Coordinates of C-alpha atoms in Angstrom, one line a residue:
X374 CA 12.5 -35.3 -23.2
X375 CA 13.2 -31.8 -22.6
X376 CA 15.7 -30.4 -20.0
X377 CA 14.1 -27.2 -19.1
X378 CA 13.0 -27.0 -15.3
X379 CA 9.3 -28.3 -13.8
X380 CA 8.1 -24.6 -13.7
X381 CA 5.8 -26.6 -10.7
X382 CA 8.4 -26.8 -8.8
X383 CA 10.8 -24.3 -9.4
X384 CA 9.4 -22.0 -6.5
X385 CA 10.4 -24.6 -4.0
X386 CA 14.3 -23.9 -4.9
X387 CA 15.7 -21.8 -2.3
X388 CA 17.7 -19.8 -5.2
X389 CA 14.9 -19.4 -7.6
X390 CA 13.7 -15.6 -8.3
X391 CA 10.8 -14.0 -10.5
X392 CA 13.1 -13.2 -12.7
X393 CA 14.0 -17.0 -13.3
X394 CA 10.4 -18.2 -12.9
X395 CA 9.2 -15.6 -15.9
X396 CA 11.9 -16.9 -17.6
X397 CA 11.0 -20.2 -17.4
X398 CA 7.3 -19.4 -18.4
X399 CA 8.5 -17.5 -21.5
X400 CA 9.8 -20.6 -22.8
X401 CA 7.6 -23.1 -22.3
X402 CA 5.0 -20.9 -24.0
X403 CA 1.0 -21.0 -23.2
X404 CA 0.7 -24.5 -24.0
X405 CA 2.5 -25.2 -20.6
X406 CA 0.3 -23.9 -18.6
X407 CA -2.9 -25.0 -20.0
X408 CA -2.3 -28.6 -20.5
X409 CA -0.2 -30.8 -23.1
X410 CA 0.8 -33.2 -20.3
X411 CA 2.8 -30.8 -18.3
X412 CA 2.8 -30.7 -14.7
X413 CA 0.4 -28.1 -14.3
X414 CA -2.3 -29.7 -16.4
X415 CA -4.4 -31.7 -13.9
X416 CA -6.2 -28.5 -12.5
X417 CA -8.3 -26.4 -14.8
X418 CA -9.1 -22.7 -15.1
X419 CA -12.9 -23.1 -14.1
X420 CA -11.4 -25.4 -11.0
X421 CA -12.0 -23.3 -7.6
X422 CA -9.2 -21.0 -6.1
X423 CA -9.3 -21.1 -2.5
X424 CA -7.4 -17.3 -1.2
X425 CA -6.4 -16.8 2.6
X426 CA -6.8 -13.1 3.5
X427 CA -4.2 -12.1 6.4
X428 CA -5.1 -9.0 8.4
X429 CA -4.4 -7.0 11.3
X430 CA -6.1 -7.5 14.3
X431 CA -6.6 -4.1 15.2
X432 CA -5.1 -1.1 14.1
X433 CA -4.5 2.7 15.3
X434 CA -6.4 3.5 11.7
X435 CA -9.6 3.0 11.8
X436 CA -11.9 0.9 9.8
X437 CA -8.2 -0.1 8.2
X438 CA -8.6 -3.8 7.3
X439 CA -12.8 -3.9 7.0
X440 CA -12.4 -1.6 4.4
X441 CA -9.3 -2.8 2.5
X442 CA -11.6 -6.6 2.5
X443 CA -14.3 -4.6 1.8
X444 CA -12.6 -3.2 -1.4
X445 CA -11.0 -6.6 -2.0
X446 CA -14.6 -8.4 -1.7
X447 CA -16.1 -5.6 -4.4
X448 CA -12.9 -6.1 -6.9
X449 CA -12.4 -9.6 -6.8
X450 CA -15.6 -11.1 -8.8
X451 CA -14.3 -14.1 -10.3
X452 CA -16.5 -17.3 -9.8
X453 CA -15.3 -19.9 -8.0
X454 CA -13.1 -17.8 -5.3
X455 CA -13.4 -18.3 -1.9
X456 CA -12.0 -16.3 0.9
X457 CA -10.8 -17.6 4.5
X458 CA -9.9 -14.8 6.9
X459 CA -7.2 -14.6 9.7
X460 CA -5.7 -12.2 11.3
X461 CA -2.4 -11.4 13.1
X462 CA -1.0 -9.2 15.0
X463 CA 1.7 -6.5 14.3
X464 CA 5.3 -8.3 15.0
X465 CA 6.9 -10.5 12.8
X466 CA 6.7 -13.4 14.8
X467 CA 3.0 -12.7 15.1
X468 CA 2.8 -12.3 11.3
X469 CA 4.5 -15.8 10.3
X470 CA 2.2 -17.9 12.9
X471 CA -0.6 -16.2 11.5
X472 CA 1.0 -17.2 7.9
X473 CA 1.4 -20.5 9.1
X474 CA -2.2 -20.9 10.0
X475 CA -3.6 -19.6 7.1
X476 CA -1.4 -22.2 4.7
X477 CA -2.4 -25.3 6.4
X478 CA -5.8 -25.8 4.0
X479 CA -2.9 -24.9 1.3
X480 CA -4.5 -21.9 -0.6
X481 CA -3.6 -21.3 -3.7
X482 CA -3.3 -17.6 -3.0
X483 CA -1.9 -15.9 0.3
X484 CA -3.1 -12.1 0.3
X485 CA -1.7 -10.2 2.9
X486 CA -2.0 -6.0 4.1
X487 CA 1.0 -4.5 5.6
X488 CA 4.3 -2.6 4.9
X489 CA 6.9 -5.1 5.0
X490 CA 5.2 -8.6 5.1
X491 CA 6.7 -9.4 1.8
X492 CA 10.1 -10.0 3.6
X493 CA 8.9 -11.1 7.1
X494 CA 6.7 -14.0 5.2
X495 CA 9.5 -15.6 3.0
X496 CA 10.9 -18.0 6.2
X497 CA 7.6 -18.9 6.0
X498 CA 6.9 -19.3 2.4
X499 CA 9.4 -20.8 1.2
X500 CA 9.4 -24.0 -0.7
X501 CA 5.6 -23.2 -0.6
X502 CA 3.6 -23.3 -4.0
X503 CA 1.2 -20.2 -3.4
X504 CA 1.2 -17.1 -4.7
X505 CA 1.7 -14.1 -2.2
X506 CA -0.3 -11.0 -3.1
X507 CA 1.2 -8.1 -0.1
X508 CA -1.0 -5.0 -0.1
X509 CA 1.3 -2.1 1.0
X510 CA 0.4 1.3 2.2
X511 CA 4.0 2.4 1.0
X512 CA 5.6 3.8 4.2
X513 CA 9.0 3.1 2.6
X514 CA 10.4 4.1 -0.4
X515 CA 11.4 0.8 -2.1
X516 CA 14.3 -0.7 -1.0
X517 CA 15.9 -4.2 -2.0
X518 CA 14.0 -7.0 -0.2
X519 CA 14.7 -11.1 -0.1
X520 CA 11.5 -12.1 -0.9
X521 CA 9.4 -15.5 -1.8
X522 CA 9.3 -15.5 -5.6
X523 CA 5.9 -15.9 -6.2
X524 CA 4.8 -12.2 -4.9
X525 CA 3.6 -9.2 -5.8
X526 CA 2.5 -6.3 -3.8
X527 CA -0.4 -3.8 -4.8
X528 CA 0.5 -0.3 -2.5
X529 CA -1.1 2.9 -1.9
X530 CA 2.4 4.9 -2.7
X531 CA 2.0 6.6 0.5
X532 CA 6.1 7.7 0.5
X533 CA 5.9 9.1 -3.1
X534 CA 2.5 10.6 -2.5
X535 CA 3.7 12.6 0.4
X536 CA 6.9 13.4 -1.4
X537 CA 5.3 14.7 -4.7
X538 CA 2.5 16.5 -2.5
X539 CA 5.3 18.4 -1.3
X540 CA 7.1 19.0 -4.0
X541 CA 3.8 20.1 -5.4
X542 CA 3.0 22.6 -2.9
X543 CA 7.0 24.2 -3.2
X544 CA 6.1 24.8 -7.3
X545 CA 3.1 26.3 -6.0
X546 CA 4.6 28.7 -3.9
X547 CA 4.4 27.0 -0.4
X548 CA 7.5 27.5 0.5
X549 CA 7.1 27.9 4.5
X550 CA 5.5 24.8 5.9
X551 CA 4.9 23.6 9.9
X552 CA 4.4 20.2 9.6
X553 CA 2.2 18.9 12.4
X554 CA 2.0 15.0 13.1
X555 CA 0.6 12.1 15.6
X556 CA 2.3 10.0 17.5
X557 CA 1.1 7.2 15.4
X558 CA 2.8 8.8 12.5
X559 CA 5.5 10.0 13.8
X560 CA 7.8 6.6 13.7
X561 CA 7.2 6.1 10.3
X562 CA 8.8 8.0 7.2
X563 CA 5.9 9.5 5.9
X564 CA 7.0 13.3 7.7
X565 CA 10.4 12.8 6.0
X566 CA 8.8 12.2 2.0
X567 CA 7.1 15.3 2.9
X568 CA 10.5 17.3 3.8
X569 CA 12.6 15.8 1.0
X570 CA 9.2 16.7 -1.4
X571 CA 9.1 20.2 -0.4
X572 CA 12.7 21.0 0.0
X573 CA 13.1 19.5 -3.8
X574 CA 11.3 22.7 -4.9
X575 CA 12.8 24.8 -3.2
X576 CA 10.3 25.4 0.4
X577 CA 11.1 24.7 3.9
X578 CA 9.9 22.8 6.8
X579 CA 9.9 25.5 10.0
X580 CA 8.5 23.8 12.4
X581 CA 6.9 20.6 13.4
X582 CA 4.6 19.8 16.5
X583 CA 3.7 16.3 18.0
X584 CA 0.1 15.8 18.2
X585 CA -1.6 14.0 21.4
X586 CA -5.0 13.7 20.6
X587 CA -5.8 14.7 17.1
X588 CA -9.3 14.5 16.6
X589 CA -9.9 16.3 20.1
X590 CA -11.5 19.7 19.5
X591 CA -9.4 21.0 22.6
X592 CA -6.5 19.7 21.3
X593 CA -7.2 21.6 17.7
X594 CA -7.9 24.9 19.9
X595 CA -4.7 24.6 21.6
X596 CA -2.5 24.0 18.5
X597 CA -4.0 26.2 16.3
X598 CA -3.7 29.2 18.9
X599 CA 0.2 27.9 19.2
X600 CA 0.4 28.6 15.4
X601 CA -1.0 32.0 15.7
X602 CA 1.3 33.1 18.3
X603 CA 4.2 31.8 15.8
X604 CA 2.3 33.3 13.2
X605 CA 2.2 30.0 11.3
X606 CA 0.6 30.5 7.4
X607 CA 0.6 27.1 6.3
X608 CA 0.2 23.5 8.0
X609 CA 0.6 20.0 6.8
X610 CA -0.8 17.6 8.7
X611 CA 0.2 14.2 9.0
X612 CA -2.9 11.9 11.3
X613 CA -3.7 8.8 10.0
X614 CA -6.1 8.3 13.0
X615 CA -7.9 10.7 11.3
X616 CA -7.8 14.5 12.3
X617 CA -11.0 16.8 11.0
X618 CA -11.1 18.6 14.1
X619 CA -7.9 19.9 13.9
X620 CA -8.1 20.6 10.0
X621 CA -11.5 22.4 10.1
X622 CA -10.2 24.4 13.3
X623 CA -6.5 25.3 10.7
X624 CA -9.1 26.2 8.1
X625 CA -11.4 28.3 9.9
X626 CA -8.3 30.3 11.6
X627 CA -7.4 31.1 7.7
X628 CA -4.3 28.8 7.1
X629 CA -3.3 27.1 4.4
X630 CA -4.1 23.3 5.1
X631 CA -2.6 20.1 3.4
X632 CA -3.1 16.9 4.9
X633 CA -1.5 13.4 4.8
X634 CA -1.6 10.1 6.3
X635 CA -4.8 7.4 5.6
X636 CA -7.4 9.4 8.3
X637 CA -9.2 11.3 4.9
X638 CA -12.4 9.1 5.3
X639 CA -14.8 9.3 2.9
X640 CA -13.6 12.8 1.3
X641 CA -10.6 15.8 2.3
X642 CA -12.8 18.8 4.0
X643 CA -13.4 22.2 2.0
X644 CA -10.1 23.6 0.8
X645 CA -7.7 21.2 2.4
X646 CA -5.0 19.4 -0.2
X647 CA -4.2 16.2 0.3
X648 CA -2.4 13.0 -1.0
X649 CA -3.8 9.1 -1.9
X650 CA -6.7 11.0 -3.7
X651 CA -8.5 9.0 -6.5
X652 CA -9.2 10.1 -10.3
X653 CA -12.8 9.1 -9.7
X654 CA -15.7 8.6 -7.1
X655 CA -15.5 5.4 -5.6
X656 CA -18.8 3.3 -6.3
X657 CA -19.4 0.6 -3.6
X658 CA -21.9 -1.9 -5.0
X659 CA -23.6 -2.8 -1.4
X660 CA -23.6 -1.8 1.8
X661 CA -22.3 1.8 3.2
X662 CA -19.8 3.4 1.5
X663 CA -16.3 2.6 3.2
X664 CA -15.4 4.3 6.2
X665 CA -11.7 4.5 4.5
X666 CA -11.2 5.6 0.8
X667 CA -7.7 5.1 0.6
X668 CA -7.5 1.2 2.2
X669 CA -10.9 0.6 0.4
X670 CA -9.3 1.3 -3.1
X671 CA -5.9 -0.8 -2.4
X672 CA -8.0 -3.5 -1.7
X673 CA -10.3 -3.2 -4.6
X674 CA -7.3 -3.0 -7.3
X675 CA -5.6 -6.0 -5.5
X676 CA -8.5 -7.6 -5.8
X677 CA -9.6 -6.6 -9.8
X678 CA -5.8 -7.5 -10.4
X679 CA -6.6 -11.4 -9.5
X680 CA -9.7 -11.2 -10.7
X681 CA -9.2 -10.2 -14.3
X682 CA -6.7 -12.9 -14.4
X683 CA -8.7 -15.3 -13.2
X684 CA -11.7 -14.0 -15.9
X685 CA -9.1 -14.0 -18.8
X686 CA -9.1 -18.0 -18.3
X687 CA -5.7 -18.4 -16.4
X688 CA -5.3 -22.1 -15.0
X689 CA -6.1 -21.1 -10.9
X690 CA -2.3 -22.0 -10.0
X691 CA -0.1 -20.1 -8.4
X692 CA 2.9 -19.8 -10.9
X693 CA 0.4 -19.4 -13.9
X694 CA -1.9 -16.3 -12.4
X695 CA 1.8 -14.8 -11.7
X696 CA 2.5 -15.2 -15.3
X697 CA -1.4 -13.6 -16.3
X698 CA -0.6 -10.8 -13.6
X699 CA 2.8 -9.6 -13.9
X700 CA 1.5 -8.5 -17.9
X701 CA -1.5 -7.3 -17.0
X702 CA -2.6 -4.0 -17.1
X703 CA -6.4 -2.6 -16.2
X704 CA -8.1 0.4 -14.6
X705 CA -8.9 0.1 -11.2
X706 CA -10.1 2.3 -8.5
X707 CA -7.4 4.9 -9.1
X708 CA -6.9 4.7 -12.8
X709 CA -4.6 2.5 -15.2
X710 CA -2.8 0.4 -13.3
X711 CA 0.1 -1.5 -14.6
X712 CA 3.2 -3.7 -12.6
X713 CA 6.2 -2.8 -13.2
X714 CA 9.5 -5.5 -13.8
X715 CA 10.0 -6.2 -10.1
X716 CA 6.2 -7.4 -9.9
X717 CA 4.7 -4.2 -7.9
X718 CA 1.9 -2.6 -9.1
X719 CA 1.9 0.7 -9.9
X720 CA -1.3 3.5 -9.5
X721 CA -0.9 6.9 -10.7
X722 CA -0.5 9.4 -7.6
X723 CA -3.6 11.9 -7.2
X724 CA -4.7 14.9 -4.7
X725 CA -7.6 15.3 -3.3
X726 CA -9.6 18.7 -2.8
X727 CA -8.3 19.9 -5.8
X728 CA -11.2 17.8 -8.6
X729 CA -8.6 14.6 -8.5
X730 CA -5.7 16.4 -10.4
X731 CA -2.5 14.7 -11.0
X732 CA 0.1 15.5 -8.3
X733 CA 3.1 14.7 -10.6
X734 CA 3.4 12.5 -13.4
X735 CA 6.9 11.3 -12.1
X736 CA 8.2 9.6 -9.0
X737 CA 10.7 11.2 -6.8
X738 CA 13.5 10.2 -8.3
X739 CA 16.2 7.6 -6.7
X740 CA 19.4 10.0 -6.7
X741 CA 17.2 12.5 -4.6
X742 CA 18.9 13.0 -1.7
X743 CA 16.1 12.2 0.4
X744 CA 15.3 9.5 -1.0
X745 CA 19.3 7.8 -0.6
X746 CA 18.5 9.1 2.8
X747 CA 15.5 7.0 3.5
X748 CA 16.8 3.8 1.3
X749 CA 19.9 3.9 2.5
X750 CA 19.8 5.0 5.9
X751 CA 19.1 2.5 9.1
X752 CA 15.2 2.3 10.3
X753 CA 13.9 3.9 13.1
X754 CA 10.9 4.4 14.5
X755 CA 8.2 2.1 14.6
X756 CA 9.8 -1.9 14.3
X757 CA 5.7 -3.2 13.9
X758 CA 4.4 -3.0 10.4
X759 CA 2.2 -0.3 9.3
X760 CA -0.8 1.1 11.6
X761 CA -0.9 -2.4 13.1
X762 CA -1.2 -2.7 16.4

C-alpha cells in the first residue's frame, strides 16, 4: 500500500499549499486521476460540473459583472457545465455569506470577480473541495496572500497596465502629465502605477484634479477651461465610470489624451491612448456586443481557461482541472495566455488607439520603487473590493 497522501483530501489540511498539492499530482502520475482505484475515480470526465458564479450586486462601473458573465458564458463551451448565479455585496463579510450560499449545492467550481476575494474567501473555503477561479481587475500589484489552495485568479493587469502606459508615454516624450481622476478611482492604486510608470522614464506628474461628475458635459467644460488657464498639454485620465465627455472635450481643445480605468466601452475615442486594450476585435457570438470590453474579455479567458480543460478530457474534479489548468496555455481574448508558478494567469498588456500595439513586453519590475511602495506600503483608500458597491 502506498504512503503518499489522498490527493482527495489533501485541500482539507489547513497547512496544505499549491505548491504541495502539484507536488502530490506529479507523483501519482495521470493514472491517478483518471481511475486505477484511486480516490478520485468514481466521477468521470463526461460527468457534469456544476460552477457557482459570485458577482457584485451593483457596481460604480457599469455593465461590470453582465459583461464579465457575458464573456464567461461565450468562453466557457464545454458540455455538461452549468452555471448558478449569486451575488454579493462589496465587504468582506458580505462576500463570505454570499460564498457560503453559493457552496451549499457543493459546486465543483467557485468563480468569483473582485480584487481581493482570493484572501477574503479562504475562512470560508477552507477544508472545502472546490476549486476557486478569482477574476481580478488587478488594482494591486501582487502582494503575498494566504489563500485556499485550490485557486487561481484570471486579472485584467490593471496595475501593470497603468504602470507600463506610463512608462510608455515618458519614452515617448510625455514627460509633463496632469493626471485627472474620479472619486471612484481615486481610493484605489491605479493613479499611483501611473506615477511610478511615468516617473520610470523619466516624466512628471504636475498636477492632478478630482473629478465630480465625469461624464457631465459641464463638468468637461469646466475642467478643460481649468487646464487652459494652467496651460495644461497633456491629460491622463483615470474614470472607470466611464468619461467620453470629458475626453472628446480634452481632445477637441488640442491636448494630448491618455485614458485609464475600465469606462473604455466598446472602443477608446479618436486619438486617445489607453491601457487594457486587446490584440484583436472582440467577436461576441449572440446578442449585442458588450457594453464593457475590458470585463467582457476577463471573463471570456476565465472562462476558455476551464473550458479547454474540461474539452482536453480532465476528470470534472476540483484538484484534477487544477492540475489540467495550472499547465495550460491557450489564446484567449487578449492573446496567449499562460499561468505562471503561483497559479495566476497571465495576458500580455496592450493599448488601445494605437492598432493594439504592445505597451511593453515586461512588467514593471519588483525593485521599482513604486512598486516596494505599493507592496509594501499600508492600504488606503477604498476597504470594499474593486468597483463594488
Amino acid at each position: 500500500m502506498s504512503d503518499l497522501p489522498d490527493p482527495s483530501a489533501a485541500s482539507t489540511l489547513p497547512q496544505a499549499t499549491r505548491r504541495g498539492l502539484l507536488k502530490t499530482l506529479a507523483v501519482l502520475g495521470p493514472a491517478a486521476l483518471a481511475g486505477g482505484g484511486s480516490a478520485l475515480a468514481a466521477p468521470t470526465p463526461a460527468a457534469p460540473l456544476r460552477a457557482a458564479l459570485l458577482l457584485p450586486s451593483r457596481s460604480g462601473c457599469p455593465h461590470f459583472a453582465q459583461a464579465f458573465e457575458q464573456g464567461f458564458r461565450q468562453g466557457c463551451v464545454a458540455p455538461g457545465v452549468t452555471l448558478e448565479l449569486h451575488s454579493t455585496g462589496p465587504t468582506p463579510r458580505q462576500a463570505q455569506a454570499a460564498a457560503r450560499q453559493a457552496l451549499e449545492d457543493a459546486p465543483q467550481v467557485l468563480v468569483s470577480l473582485g480584487d481581493g476575494l482570493s484572501e477574503q474567501l479562504t475562512p470560508v473555503l477552507t477544508g472545502r473541495n472546490v476549486l476557486h477561479l478569482n477574476a481580478e481587475v488587478g488594482v494591486l500589484m501582487a502582494r503575498p496572500l494566504h489563500r485556499h489552495p485550490l485557486t487561481l485568479t484570471t486579472s485584467l493587469h490593471a496595475w501593470e497596465a497603468e504602470w507600463a502606459l506610463g512608462a510608455h508615454l515618458g519614452r515617448s516624450g510625455r514627460k509633463s502629465v496632469h493626471l485627472l481622476f474620479s472619486l471612484l478611482d481615486s481610493g484605489y492604486d491605479l493613479p499611483y502605477a501611473f506615477t511610478a510608470g511615468l516617473q520610470s522614464a523619466g516624466g512628471q506628474v504636475r498636477g492632478t484634479t478630482l473629478l465630480d461628475a465625469p461624464d457631465s458635459p459641464a463638468e468637461a467644460q469646466r475642467v478643460v477651461a481649468s487646464l487652459r488657464a494652467q496651460d495644461v498639454q497633456a491629460v491622463h485620465v483615470l474614470a472607470s465610470e466611464g468619461a467620453p465627455a470629458l475626453l472628446s472635450a480634452c481632445r477637441r481643445a488640442g491636448l494630448e489624451v491618455s485614458s485609464g480605468g475600465l469606462g473604455l466601452g466598446n472602443g477608446t475615442p479618436p486619438g486617445v491612448l489607453g491601457a487594457l486594450g486587446a490584440p484583436r476585435q472582440l467577436s461576441v457570438a449572440a446578442g449585442q456586443p458588450p457594453r464593457n470590453q475590458a470585463l467582457f474579455a476577463l471573463g471570456f479567458d476565465t472562462g476558455t481557461w476551464l473550458s479547454r480543460a474540461l474539452e482536453a478530457g480532465t476528470p470534472r474534479l476540483p484538484l484534477a482541472l487544477l492540475a489540467a489548468m495550472s499547465a495550460q496555455t491557450f489564446t484567449g481574448a487578449r492573446g496567449p495566455v499562460t499561468p505562471d508558478a503561483q497559479g495566476h494567469l497571465i495576458a500580455g498588456l496592450f493599448h488601445s488607439g494605437g492598432q493594439g500595439a504592445a505597451l511593453d513586453p515586461h512588467r514593471p519590475a519588483p525593485t521599482h520603487p513604486g512598486v516596494v511602495a505599493q507592496t509594501q506600503a499600508a492600504r488606503s483608500g477604498w476597504l470594499t473590493t474593486f468597483l463594488h458597491g
